[in-house]
C-alpha positions as MATLAB code, in Angstrom:
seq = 'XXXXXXXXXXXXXXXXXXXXXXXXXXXXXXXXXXXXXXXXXXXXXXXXXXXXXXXXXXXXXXXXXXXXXXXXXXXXXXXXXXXXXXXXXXXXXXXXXXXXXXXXXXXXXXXXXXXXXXXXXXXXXXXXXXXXXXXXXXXXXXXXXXXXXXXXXXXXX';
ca = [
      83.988   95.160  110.849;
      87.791   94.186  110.854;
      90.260   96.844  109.598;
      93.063   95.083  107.684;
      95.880   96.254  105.179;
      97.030   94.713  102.460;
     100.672   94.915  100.734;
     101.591   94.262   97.257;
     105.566   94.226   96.734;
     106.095   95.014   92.838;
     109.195   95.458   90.660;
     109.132   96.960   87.194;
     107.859  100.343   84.999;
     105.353   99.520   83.765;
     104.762   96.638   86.772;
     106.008   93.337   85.555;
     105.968   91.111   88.743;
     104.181   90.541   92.445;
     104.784   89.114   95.126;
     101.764   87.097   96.485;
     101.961   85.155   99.884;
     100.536   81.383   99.939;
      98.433   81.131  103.044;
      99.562   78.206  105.267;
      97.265   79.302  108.373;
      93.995   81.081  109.096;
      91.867   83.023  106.928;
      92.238   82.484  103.831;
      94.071   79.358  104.456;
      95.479   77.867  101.075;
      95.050   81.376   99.098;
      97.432   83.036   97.769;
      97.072   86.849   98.257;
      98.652   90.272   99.341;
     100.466   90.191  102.322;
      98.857   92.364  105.210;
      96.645   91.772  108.104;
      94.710   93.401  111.079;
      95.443   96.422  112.534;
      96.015   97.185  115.798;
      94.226   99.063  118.644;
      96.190  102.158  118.479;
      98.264  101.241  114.929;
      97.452  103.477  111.681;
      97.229  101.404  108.533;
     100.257  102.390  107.422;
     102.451  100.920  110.547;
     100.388   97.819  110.454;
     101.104   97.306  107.252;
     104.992   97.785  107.869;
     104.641   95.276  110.994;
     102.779   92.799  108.976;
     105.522   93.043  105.769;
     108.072   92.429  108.201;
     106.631   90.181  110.341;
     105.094   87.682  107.312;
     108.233   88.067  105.214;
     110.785   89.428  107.170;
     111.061   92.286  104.393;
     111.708   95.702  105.583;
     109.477   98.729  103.617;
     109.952  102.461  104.327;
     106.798  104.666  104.883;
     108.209  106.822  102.287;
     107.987  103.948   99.840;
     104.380  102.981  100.113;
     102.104  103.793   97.545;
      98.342  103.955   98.266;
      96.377  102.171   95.917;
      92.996  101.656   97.081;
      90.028  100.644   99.951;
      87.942   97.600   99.536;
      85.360   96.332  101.810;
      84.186   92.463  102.006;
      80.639   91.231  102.786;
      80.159   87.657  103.770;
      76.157   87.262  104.608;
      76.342   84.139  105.487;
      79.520   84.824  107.724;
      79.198   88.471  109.190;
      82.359   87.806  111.655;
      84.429   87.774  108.497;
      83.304   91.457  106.997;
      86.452   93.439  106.664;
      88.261   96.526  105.301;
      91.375   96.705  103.264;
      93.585   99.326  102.837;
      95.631   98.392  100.066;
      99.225  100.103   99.054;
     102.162   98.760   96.774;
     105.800   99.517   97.334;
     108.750   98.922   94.600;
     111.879   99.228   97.109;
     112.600   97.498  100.155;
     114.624   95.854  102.158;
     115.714   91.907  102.525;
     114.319   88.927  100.420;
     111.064   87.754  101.206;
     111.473   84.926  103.410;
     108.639   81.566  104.246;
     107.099   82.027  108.021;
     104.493   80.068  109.583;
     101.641   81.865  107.999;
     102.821   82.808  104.638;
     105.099   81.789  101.597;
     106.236   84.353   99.558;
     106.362   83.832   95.658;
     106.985   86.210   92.717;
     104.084   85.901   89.858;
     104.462   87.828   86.439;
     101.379   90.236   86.273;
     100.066   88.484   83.359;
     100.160   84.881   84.952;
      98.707   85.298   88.504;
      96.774   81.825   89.884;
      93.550   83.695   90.041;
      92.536   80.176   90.294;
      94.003   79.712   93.867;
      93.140   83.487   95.162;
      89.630   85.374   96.650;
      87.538   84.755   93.803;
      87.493   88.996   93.849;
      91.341   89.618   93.377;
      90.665   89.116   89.313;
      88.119   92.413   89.701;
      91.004   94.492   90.894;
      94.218   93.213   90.967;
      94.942   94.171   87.085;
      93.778   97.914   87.423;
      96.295   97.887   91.072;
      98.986   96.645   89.400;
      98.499   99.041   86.029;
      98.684  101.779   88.866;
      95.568  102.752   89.059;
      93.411  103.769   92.566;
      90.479  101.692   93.595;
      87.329  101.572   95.715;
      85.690   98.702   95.996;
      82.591   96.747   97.470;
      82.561   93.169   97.211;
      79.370   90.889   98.624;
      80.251   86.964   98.951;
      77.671   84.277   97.690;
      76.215   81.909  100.939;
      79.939   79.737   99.447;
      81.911   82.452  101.043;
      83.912   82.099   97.782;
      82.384   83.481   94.809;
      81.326   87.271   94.748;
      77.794   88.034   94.199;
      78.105   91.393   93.853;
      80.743   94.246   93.526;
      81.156   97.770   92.854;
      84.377   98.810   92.022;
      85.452  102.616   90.804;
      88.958  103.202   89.445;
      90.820  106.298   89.340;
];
């Protein structure tokens, strides 16, 4: 099973906006979603999600300004080489504007208007209770699609 992070830049108290990264390349490929990715032999979730901030976006987060909010794991039946882990964290302060690389362009969403229509059919389970602050752990099983969850457990805290 891949481990993979997941980073959700937000501004606002209580959280007003997002920013979500349009997928140009690879998995997920037309999504838009959290910005993250694998981690590394030898890398701790938090300094692969640093790497992949800066290296997707070219935005600069401090360790100190990382917020853990919450593990989910993906089943894909049909697809096992795509079962994965998330560590997911938000961050309000950084550094640099998010800037368009080859694999992702960044865009700001209000919290009440995110294109769950374009996204993992599971970001509209979580994403609200994330970005209300709250702490998930979630299990999400894929239909034979690979697009629409079948199943999910999810436990906020």
């Amino acid at each position: 099973m891949t481990k993979t992070t997941l980073l959700l830049l937000v501004e606002g108290t209580p959280i007003h906006r997002v920013l979500l990264g349009y997928k140009k390349t690879g998995f997920g490929k037309g999504k838009y979603m959290g910005i993250g990715g694998k981690i590394e032999p030898g890398e701790t979730a938090v300094q692969a999600t640093l790497r992949e901030m800066y290296e997707e976006t070219g935005v600069v987060v401090l360790q100190s300004d990382l917020h853990f909010a919450g593990h989910i794991a993906y089943y894909f039946p049909t697809q096992p080489e795509w079962d994965l882990t998330v560590c997911v964290f938000l961050a309000n302060r950084w550094q640099n504007q998010p800037e368009e690389h080859d694999e992702i362009r960044p865009e700001w969403f209000a919290t009440n208007q995110l294109p769950f229509h374009s996204m993992w059919d599971d970001a509209q389970y979580w994403y609200p209770h994330v970005l209300s602050t709250k702490t998930i752990d979630a299990t999400f099983v894929f239909k034979s699609d690979n697009q629409t969850v079948d199943t999910h457990t999810l436990t906020i805290t």
